[in-house]
Short mmCIF file of C-alpha atoms in Angstrom, two decimals:
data_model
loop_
_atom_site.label_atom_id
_atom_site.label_comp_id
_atom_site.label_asym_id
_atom_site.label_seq_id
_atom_site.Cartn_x
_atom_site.Cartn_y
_atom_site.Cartn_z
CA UNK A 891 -24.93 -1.08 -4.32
CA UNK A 892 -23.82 -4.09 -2.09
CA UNK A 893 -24.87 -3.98 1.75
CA UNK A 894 -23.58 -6.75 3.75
CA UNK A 895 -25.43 -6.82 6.82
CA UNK A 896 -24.30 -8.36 10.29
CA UNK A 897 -23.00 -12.05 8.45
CA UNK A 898 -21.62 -14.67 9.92
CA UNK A 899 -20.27 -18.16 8.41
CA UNK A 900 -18.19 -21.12 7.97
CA UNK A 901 -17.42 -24.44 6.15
CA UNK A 902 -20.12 -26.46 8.57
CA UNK A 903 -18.06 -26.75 11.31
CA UNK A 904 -19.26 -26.03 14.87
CA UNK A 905 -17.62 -22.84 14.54
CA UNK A 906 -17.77 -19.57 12.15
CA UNK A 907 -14.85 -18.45 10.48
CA UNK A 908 -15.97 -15.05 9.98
CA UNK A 909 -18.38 -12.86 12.56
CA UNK A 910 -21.04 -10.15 12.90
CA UNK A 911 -19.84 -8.71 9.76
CA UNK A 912 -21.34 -5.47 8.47
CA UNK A 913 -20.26 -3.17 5.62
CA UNK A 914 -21.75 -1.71 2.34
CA UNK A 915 -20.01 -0.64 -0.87
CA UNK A 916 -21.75 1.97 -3.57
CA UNK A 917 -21.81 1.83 -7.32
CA UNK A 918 -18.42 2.09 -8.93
CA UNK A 919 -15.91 1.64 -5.57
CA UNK A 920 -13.23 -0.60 -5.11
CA UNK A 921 -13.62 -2.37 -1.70
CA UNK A 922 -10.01 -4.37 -0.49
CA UNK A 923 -10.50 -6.66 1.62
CA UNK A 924 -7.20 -7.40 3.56
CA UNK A 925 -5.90 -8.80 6.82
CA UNK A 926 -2.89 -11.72 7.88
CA UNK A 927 -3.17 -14.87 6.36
CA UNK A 928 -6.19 -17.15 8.32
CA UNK A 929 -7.93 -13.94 8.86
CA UNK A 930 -10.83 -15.23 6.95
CA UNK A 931 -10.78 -12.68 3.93
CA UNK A 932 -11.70 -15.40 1.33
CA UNK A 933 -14.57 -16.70 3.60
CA UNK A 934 -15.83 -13.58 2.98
CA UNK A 935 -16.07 -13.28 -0.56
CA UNK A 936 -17.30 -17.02 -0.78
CA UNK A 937 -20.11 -15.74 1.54
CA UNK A 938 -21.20 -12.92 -0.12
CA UNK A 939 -21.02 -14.88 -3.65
CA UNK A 940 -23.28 -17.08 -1.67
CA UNK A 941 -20.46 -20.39 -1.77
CA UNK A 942 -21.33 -20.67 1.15
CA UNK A 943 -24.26 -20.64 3.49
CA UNK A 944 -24.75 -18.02 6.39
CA UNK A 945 -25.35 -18.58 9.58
CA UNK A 946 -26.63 -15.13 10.48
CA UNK A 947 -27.39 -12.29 8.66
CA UNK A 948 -28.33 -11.22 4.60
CA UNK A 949 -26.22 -9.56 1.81
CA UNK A 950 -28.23 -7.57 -0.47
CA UNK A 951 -26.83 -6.53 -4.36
CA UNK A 952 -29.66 -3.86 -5.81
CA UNK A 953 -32.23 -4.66 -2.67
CA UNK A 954 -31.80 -8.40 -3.79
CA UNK A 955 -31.25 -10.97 -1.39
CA UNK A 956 -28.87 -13.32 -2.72
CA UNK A 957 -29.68 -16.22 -0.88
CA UNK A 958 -33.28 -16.07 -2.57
CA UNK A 959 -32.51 -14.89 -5.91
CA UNK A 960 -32.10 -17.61 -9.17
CA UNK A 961 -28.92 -18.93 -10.34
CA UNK A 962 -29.23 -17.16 -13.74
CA UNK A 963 -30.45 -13.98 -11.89
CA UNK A 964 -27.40 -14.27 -9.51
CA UNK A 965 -24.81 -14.57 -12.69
CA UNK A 966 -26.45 -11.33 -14.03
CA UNK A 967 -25.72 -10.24 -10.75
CA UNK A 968 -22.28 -10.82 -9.56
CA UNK A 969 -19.39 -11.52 -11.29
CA UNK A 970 -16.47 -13.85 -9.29
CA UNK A 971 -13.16 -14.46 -10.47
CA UNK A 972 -11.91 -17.40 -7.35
CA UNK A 973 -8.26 -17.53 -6.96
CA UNK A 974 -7.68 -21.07 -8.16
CA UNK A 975 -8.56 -20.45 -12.15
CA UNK A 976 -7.87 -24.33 -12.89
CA UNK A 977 -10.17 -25.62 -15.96
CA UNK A 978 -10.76 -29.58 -16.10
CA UNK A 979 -12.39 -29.42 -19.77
CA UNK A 980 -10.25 -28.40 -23.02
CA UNK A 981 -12.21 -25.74 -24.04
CA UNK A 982 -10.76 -23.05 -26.33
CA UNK A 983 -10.29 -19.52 -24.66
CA UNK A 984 -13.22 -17.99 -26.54
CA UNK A 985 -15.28 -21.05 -25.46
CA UNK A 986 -14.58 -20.39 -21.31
CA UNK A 987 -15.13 -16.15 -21.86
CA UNK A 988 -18.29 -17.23 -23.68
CA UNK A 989 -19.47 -18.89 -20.70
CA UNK A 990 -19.88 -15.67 -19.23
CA UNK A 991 -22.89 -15.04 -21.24
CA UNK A 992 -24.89 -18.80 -20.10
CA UNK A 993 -27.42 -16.46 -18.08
CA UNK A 994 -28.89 -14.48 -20.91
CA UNK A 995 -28.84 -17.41 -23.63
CA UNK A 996 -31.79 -19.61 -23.34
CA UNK A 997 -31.80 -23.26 -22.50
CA UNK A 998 -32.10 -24.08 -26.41
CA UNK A 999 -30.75 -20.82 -27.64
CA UNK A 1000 -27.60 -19.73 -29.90
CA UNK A 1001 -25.75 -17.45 -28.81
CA UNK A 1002 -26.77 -14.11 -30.35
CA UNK A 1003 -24.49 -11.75 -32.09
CA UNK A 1004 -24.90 -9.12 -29.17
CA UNK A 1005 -23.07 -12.23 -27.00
CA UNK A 1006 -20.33 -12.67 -29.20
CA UNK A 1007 -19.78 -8.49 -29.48
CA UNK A 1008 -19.73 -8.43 -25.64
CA UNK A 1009 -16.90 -11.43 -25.41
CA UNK A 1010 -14.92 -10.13 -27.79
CA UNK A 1011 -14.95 -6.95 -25.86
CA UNK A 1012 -13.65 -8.73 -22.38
CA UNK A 1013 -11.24 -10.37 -24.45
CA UNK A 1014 -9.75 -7.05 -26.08
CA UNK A 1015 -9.92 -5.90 -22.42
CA UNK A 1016 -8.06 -8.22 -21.00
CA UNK A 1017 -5.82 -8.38 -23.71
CA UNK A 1018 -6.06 -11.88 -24.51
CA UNK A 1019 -6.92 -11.37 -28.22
CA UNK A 1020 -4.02 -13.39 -29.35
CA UNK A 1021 -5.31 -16.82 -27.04
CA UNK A 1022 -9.13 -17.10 -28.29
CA UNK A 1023 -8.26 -19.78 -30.79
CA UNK A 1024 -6.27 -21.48 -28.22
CA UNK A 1025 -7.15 -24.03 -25.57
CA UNK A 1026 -7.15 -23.08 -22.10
CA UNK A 1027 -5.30 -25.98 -20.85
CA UNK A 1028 -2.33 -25.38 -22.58
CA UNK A 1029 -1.76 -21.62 -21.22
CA UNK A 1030 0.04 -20.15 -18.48
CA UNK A 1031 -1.71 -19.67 -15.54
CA UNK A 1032 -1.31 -16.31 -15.60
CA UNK A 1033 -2.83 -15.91 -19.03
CA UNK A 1034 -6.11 -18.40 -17.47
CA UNK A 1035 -5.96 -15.81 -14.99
CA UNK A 1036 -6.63 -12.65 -17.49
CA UNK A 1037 -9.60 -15.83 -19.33
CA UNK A 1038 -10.84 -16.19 -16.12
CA UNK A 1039 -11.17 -12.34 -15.05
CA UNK A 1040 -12.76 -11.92 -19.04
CA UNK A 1041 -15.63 -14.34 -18.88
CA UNK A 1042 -16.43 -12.50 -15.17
CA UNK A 1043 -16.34 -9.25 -17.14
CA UNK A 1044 -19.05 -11.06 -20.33
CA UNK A 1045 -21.05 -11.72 -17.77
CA UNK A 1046 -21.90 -8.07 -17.38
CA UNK A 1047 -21.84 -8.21 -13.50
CA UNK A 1048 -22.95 -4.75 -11.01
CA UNK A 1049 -20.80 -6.46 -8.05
CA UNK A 1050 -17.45 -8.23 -9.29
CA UNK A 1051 -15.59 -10.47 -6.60
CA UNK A 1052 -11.94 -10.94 -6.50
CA UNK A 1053 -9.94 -13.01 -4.76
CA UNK A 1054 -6.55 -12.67 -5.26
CA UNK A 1055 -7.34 -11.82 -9.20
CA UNK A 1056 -3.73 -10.95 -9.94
CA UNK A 1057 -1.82 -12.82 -7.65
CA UNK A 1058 -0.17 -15.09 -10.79
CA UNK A 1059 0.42 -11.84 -13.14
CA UNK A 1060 3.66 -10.58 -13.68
CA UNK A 1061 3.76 -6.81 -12.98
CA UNK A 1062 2.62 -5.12 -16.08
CA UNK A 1063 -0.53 -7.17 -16.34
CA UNK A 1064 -1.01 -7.16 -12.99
CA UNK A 1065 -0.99 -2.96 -13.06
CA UNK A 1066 -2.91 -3.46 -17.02
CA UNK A 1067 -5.88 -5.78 -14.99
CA UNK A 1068 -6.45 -3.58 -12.01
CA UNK A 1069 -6.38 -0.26 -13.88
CA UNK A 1070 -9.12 -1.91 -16.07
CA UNK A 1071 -11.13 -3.51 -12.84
CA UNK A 1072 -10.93 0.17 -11.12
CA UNK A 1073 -12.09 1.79 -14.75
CA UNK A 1074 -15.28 -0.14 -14.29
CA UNK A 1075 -17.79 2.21 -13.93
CA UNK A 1076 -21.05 1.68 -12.18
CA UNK A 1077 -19.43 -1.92 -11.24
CA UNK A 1078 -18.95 -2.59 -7.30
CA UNK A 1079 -15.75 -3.95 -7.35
CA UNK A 1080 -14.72 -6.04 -3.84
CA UNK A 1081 -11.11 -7.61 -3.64
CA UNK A 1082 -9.06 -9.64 -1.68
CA UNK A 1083 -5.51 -8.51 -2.15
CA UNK A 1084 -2.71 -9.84 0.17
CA UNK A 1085 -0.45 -7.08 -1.66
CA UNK A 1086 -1.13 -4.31 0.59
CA UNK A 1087 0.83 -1.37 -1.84
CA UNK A 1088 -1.29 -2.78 -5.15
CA UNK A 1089 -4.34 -2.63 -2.54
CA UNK A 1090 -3.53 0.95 -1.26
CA UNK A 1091 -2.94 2.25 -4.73
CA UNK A 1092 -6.30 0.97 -6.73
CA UNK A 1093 -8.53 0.65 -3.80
CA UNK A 1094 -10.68 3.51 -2.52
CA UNK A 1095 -11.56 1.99 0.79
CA UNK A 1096 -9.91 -0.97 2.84
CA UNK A 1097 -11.43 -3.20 5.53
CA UNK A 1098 -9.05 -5.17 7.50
CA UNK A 1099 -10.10 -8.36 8.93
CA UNK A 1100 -8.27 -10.17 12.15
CA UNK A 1101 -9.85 -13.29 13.72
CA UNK A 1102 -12.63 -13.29 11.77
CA UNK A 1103 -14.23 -9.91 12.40
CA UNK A 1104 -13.29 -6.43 10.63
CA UNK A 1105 -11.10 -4.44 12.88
CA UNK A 1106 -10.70 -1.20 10.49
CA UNK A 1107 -12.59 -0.15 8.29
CA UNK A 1108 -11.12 3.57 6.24
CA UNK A 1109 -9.66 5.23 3.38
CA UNK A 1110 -6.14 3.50 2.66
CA UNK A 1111 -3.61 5.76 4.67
CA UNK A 1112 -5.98 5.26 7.30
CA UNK A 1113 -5.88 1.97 7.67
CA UNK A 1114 -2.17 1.12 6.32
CA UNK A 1115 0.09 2.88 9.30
CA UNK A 1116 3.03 1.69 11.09
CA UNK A 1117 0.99 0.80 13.89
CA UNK A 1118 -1.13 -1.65 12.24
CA UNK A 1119 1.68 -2.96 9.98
CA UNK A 1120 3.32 -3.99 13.52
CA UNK A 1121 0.03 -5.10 15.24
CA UNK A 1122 -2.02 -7.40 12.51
CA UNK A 1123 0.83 -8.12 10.34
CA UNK A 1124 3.63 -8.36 12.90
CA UNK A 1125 5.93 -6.17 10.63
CA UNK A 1126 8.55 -3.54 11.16
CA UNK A 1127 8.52 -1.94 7.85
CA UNK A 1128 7.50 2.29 7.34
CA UNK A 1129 4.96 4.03 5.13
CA UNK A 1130 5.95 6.37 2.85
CA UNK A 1131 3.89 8.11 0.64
CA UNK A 1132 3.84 7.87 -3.11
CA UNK A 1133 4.93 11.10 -4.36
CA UNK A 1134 2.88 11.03 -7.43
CA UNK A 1135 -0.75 8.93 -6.16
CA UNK A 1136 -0.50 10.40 -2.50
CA UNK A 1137 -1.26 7.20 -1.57
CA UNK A 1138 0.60 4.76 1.16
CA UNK A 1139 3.80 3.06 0.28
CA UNK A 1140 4.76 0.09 2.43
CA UNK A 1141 8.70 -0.10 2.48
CA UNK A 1142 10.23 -3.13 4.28
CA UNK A 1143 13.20 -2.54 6.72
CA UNK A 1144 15.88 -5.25 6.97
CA UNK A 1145 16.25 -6.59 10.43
CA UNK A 1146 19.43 -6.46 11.53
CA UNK A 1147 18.93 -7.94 14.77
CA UNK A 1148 21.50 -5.68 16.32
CA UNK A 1149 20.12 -2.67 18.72
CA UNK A 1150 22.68 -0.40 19.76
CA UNK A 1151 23.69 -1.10 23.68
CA UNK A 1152 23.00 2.07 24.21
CA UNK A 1153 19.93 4.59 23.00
CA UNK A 1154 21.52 7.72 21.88
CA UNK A 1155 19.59 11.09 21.13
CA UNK A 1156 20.88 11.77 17.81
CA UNK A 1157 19.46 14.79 16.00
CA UNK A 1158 19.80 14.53 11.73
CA UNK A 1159 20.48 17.97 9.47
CA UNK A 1160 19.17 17.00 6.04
CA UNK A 1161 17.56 17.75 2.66
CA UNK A 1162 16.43 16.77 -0.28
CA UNK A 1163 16.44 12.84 0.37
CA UNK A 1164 20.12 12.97 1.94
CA UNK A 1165 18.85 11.82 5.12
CA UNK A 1166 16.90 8.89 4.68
CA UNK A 1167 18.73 6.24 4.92
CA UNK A 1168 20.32 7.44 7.58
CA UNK A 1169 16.88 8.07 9.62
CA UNK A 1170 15.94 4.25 8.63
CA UNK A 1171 19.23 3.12 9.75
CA UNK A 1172 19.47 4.80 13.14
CA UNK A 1173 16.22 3.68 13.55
CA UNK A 1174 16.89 0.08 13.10
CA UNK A 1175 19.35 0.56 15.49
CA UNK A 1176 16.93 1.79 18.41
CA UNK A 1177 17.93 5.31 18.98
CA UNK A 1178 16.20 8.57 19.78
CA UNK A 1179 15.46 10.43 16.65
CA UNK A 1180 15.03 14.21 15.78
CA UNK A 1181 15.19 16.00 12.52
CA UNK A 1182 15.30 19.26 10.85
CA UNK A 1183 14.27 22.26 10.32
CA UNK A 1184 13.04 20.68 7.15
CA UNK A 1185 9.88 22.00 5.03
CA UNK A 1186 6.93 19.46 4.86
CA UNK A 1187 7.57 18.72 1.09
CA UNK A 1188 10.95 17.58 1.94
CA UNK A 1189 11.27 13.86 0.96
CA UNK A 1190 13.12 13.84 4.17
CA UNK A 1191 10.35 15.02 6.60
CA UNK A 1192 8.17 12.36 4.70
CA UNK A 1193 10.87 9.81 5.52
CA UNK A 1194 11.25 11.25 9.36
CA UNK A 1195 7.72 11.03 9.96
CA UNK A 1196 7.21 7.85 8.60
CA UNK A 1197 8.87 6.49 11.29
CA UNK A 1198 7.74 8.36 13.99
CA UNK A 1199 10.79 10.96 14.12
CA UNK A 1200 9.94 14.23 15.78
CA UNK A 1201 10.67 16.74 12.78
CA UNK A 1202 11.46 20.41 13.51
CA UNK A 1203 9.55 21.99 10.19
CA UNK A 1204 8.32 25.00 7.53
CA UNK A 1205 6.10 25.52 4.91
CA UNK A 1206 7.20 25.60 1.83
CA UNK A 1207 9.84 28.70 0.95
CA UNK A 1208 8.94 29.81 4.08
CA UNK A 1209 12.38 31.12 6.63
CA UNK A 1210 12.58 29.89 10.18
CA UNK A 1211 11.47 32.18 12.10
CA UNK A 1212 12.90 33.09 15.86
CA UNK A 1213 10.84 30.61 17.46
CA UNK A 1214 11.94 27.46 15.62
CA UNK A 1215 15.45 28.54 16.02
CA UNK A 1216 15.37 28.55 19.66
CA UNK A 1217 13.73 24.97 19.42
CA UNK A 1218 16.62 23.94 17.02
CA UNK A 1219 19.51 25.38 19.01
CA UNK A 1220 17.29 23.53 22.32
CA UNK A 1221 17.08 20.25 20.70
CA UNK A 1222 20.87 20.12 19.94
CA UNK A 1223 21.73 20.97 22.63
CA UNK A 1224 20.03 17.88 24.74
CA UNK A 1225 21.70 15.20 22.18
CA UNK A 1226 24.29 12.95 21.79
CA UNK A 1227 25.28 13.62 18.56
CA UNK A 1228 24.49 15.32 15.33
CA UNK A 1229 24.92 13.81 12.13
CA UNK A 1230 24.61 16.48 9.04
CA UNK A 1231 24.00 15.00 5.89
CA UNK A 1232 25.53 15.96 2.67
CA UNK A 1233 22.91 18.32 0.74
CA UNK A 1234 22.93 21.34 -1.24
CA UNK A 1235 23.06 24.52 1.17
CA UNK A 1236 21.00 27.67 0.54
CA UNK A 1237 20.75 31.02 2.78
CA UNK A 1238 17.40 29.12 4.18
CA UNK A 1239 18.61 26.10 5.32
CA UNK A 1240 22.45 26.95 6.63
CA UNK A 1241 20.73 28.20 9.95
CA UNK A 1242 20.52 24.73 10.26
CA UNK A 1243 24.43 24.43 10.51
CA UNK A 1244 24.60 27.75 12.05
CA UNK A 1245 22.98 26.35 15.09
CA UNK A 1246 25.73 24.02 15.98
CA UNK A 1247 28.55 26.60 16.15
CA UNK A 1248 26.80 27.78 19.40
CA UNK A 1249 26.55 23.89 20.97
CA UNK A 1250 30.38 22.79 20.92
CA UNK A 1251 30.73 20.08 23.10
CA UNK A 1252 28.43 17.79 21.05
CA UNK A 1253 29.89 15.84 18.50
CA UNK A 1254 28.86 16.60 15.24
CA UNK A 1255 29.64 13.96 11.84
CA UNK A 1256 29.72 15.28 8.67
CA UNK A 1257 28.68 12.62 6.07
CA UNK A 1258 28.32 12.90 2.43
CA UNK A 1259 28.92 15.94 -0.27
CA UNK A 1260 27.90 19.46 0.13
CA UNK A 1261 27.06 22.26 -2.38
CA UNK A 1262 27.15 25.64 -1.68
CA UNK A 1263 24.48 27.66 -3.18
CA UNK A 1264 24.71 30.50 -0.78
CA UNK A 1265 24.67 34.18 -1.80
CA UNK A 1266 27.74 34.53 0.00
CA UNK A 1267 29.90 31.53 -0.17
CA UNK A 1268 29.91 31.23 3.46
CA UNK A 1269 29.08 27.03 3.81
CA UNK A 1270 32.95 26.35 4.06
CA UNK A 1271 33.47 28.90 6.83
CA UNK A 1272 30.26 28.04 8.63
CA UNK A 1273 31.02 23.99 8.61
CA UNK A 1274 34.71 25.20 10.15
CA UNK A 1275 33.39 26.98 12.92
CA UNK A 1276 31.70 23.63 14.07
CA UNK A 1277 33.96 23.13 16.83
CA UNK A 1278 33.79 19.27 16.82
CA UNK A 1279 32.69 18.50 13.40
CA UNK A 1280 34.23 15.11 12.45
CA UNK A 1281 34.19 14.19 8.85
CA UNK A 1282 33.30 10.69 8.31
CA UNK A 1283 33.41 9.53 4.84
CA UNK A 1284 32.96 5.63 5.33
CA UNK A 1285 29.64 4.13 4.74
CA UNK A 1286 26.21 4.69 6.67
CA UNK A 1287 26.34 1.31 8.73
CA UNK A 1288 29.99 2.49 9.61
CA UNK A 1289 28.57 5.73 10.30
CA UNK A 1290 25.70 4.28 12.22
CA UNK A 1291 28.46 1.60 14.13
CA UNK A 1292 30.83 4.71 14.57
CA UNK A 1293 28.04 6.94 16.84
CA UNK A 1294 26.33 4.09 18.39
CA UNK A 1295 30.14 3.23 20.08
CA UNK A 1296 30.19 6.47 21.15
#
């Protein structure tokens, strides 16, 4: 267990870079540390490696203080792997994992064949089998990355630092190295990550640092929202979440730079993932949003309430009952427009398009393909009764330039 307790520190200056910094971390979690670039987030791993001295405040690994423990003792302790990996000797790749093991081979001491059983197991690991023989100055640095992150794992460490420890992987050995890292058990694993969708899916807590000083401190969909997106990172982008993990998905919007002259209440009939991009594009363009009546597994009520769209919605196989109705037919009835997406129609969700027949002087745009799976064929007749249904088969951002003209 790692308790960081009320730190503060710098580079010697007259001023800290981080403050009053207090968290702890039990066996076996994954800590991310992240925040916006000058935030101080590698300050604070050098200070808890002890890199650098504190001005206030201890960090304790196992009720050890660091700042009073031995070199060798801190080595057994805490594992680092820094973000520059850079090696100024030509040693082979064996040679620099081995060099993980320095604190339990004596000062006149072979290594022992216990040493060379626990390197060859980091290398295995980290899947640098075929690079032992090889010397490290003539690798990639992504593959020094993977040495690097090995001779941190010979050592053996119960806290293991990482700043930025994937940040020159390609993809698969960036997901092979952090599903290894988060397999550690009884290992406290701390990261920086400035990836904030590899931190959300391996990390089981996040602290985000601004200025200096942690300003959240939660489980990852608590901390990566919208809101903070747009406040510490100065980002318009949405979180989604990853159907599979249940964990947050950060998904960039384009800027278009164009906001509609006019905000429009525009309400969106969907399902199945037929209304997305239209929800992210109407959004861009700075109009009133409401969707539904869409159950809550929907990928479209995901999508809706990821940006803040008031959704109209059901459980799961669950019918609308009277009182959602009413709301639907109310809703439709104060906006601009209605824009029903192509889907596949079933006796549960045609109420949807039922609705409009009884709100005819709102223009309604019919985009995209339908199916009809109702038990009575009735989609054709029901979509002809929409008294102003216009059907618009251009693209969405003609779709989206059409209604915002209107």
């Amino acid at each position: 267990m790692i308790i960081v307790d009320d730190i503060s520190s710098g580079y010697g200056g007259e001023e800290d870079i981080i403050h009053d910094i207090s968290f702890s971390s039990g066996e076996g979690e994954f800590v991310g540390i992240i925040g916006p670039n000058g935030s101080g987030k590698s300050t604070l791993l050098k200070s808890i490696a002890g890199i650098l001295n504190l001005s206030k405040g201890i960090v304790n690994i196992n009720d050890l203080n660091i700042s009073k423990v031995s070199p060798k003792e801190m080595a057994k302790t805490l594992g680092v792997v820094p973000q520059e990996t850079a090696v100024s000797f030509d040693y082979s790749v064996f040679d620099i994992v081995m060099m993980g093991r320095h604190a339990y081979i004596g000062r006149f001491s072979q290594e022992s064949a216990t040493d060379t059983e626990i390197v060859n197991q980091a290398i295995d690991k980290c899947n640098i089998r075929h690079l032992a023989e090889r010397s490290v100055k003539e690798i990639s640095g992504g593959e020094r990355q993977r040495v690097i992150i090995a001779r941190a794992l010979a050592q053996q460490p119960k806290v293991l630092l990482l700043d930025e420890a994937t940040s020159h992987l390609d993809i698969n050995h960036q997901m092979e190295i952090l599903n290894l890292i988060k397999g550690l058990s009884g290992v406290t694993k701390i990261g920086v990550f400035h990836d904030l969708n590899l931190a959300s899916q391996y990390c089981d807590r996040l602290i985000l640092l601004n200025k200096g000083k942690i300003c959240l401190s939660g489980l990852p969909n608590e901390v990566i929202t919208q809101k903070n997106l747009s406040e510490f990172y100065d980002i318009n982008a949405v979180v989604a979440v990853n159907p599979i993990t249940k964990k947050p998905r950060i998904v960039s919007l384009i800027e278009s730079g164009e906001k509609s002259a006019k905000k429009l209440k525009i309400h969106i009939i969907s399902g199945g993932g037929s209304g997305c991009e239209i929800m992210y594009a109407l959004y861009e363009c700075g109009h009133e949003l409401t969707a539904g009546i869409l159950s809550i597994d929907d990928s479209d009520y995901s999508a809706a309430r990821s940006v803040g769209i008031e959704v109209l919605s059901v459980m799961p196989f669950s019918p609308p009952d009277g009182a959602i109705l009413a709301k639907l037919s109310e809703v439709i009835s104060q906006s601009d427009a209605v824009i029903v997406a192509g889907m596949c129609v079933g006796d549960s969700n045609i109420v949807n398009i039922e609705a409009l027949s009884m709100n005819n002087n709102i223009p309604v745009y019919l985009f995209g393909e339908f199916s009809d799976f109702t038990s009575e064929k009735k989609l054709p007749d029901t979509l002809g009764a929409i008294a102003n249904g216009i059907y618009y088969s251009g693209d969405i951002s003609g779709l989206c330039a059409k209604i915002s003209c209107k």
